[in-house]
Amino acid sequence: MKISRADFLRESEEKRRPWRKITHRFVYATPVGLLRPEEIPDGCGLWEIDGNAVRIIKRARSNPEPEPIPHQVLVAFAYRLNRKPSERKQR
């Protein structure tokens, strides 16, 4: 998910590569009009979110055999999900 152009512009293939390995599809989900389809790297997708509506702007290439999610990533997700809402806002 990207909520600002600055966040998207800090992306790199080096940052995307590990996530692309463990997902079926790598998609950027953004507010409407934040990114243009031609800005999206090859193989990645773009979904625009408008309230409860999702519009597929660019389809992502499928990864038919994603690798398992590394244990350390699962542990990090579990810790984040376990935080109280007030602790999440502090970051």
PDB file of C-alpha atoms in Angstrom, residues 30-74:
ATOM      1  CA  THR A  30      -3.164   3.352  -3.757  1.00  0.00           C
ATOM      2  CA  PRO A  31      -5.741   6.119  -3.545  1.00  0.00           C
ATOM      3  CA  VAL A  32      -7.213   7.036  -6.932  1.00  0.00           C
ATOM      4  CA  GLY A  33      -4.801   8.957  -9.169  1.00  0.00           C
ATOM      5  CA  LEU A  34      -1.712   8.671  -6.956  1.00  0.00           C
ATOM      6  CA  LEU A  35       0.323   6.688  -9.511  1.00  0.00           C
ATOM      7  CA  ARG A  36       0.223   6.274 -13.281  1.00  0.00           C
ATOM      8  CA  PRO A  37       0.233   2.758 -14.798  1.00  0.00           C
ATOM      9  CA  GLU A  38       3.440   3.477 -16.730  1.00  0.00           C
ATOM     10  CA  GLU A  39       5.250   4.161 -13.429  1.00  0.00           C
ATOM     11  CA  ILE A  40       4.569   0.662 -12.150  1.00  0.00           C
ATOM     12  CA  PRO A  41       7.507  -1.752 -12.632  1.00  0.00           C
ATOM     13  CA  ASP A  42       7.125  -4.648 -15.073  1.00  0.00           C
ATOM     14  CA  GLY A  43       5.322  -7.576 -13.516  1.00  0.00           C
ATOM     15  CA  CYS A  44       3.757  -5.494 -10.729  1.00  0.00           C
ATOM     16  CA  GLY A  45       0.132  -4.434 -10.590  1.00  0.00           C
ATOM     17  CA  LEU A  46      -1.783  -1.314  -9.605  1.00  0.00           C
ATOM     18  CA  TRP A  47      -5.105  -1.218  -7.774  1.00  0.00           C
ATOM     19  CA  GLU A  48      -6.853   2.050  -6.989  1.00  0.00           C
ATOM     20  CA  ILE A  49      -8.945   2.221  -3.828  1.00  0.00           C
ATOM     21  CA  ASP A  50     -11.910   4.603  -3.650  1.00  0.00           C
ATOM     22  CA  GLY A  51     -13.917   4.089  -0.464  1.00  0.00           C
ATOM     23  CA  ASN A  52     -15.053   0.464  -0.632  1.00  0.00           C
ATOM     24  CA  ALA A  53     -14.406   0.167  -4.373  1.00  0.00           C
ATOM     25  CA  VAL A  54     -11.256  -1.379  -5.851  1.00  0.00           C
ATOM     26  CA  ARG A  55     -10.385  -0.822  -9.501  1.00  0.00           C
ATOM     27  CA  ILE A  56      -7.654  -2.847 -11.199  1.00  0.00           C
ATOM     28  CA  ILE A  57      -5.614  -0.411 -13.275  1.00  0.00           C
ATOM     29  CA  LYS A  58      -2.726  -2.724 -14.185  1.00  0.00           C
ATOM     30  CA  ARG A  59      -2.669  -6.471 -13.729  1.00  0.00           C
ATOM     31  CA  ALA A  60       0.268  -8.084 -11.981  1.00  0.00           C
ATOM     32  CA  ARG A  61       2.110 -11.063 -13.391  1.00  0.00           C
ATOM     33  CA  SER A  62       1.356 -14.247 -11.479  1.00  0.00           C
ATOM     34  CA  ASN A  63       4.026 -16.122  -9.533  1.00  0.00           C
ATOM     35  CA  PRO A  64       2.726 -19.711  -9.725  1.00  0.00           C
ATOM     36  CA  GLU A  65       5.124 -21.060  -7.079  1.00  0.00           C
ATOM     37  CA  PRO A  66       5.817 -18.481  -4.362  1.00  0.00           C
ATOM     38  CA  GLU A  67       8.382 -19.384  -1.738  1.00  0.00           C
ATOM     39  CA  PRO A  68       7.243 -19.925   1.866  1.00  0.00           C
ATOM     40  CA  ILE A  69       7.084 -16.817   4.038  1.00  0.00           C
ATOM     41  CA  PRO A  70      10.261 -16.707   6.150  1.00  0.00           C
ATOM     42  CA  HIS A  71       9.720 -17.485   9.825  1.00  0.00           C
ATOM     43  CA  GLN A  72      11.145 -14.121  10.948  1.00  0.00           C
ATOM     44  CA  VAL A  73       8.549 -12.284   8.810  1.00  0.00           C
ATOM     45  CA  LEU A  74       5.700 -14.279  10.350  1.00  0.00           C
TER      46      LEU A  74
END
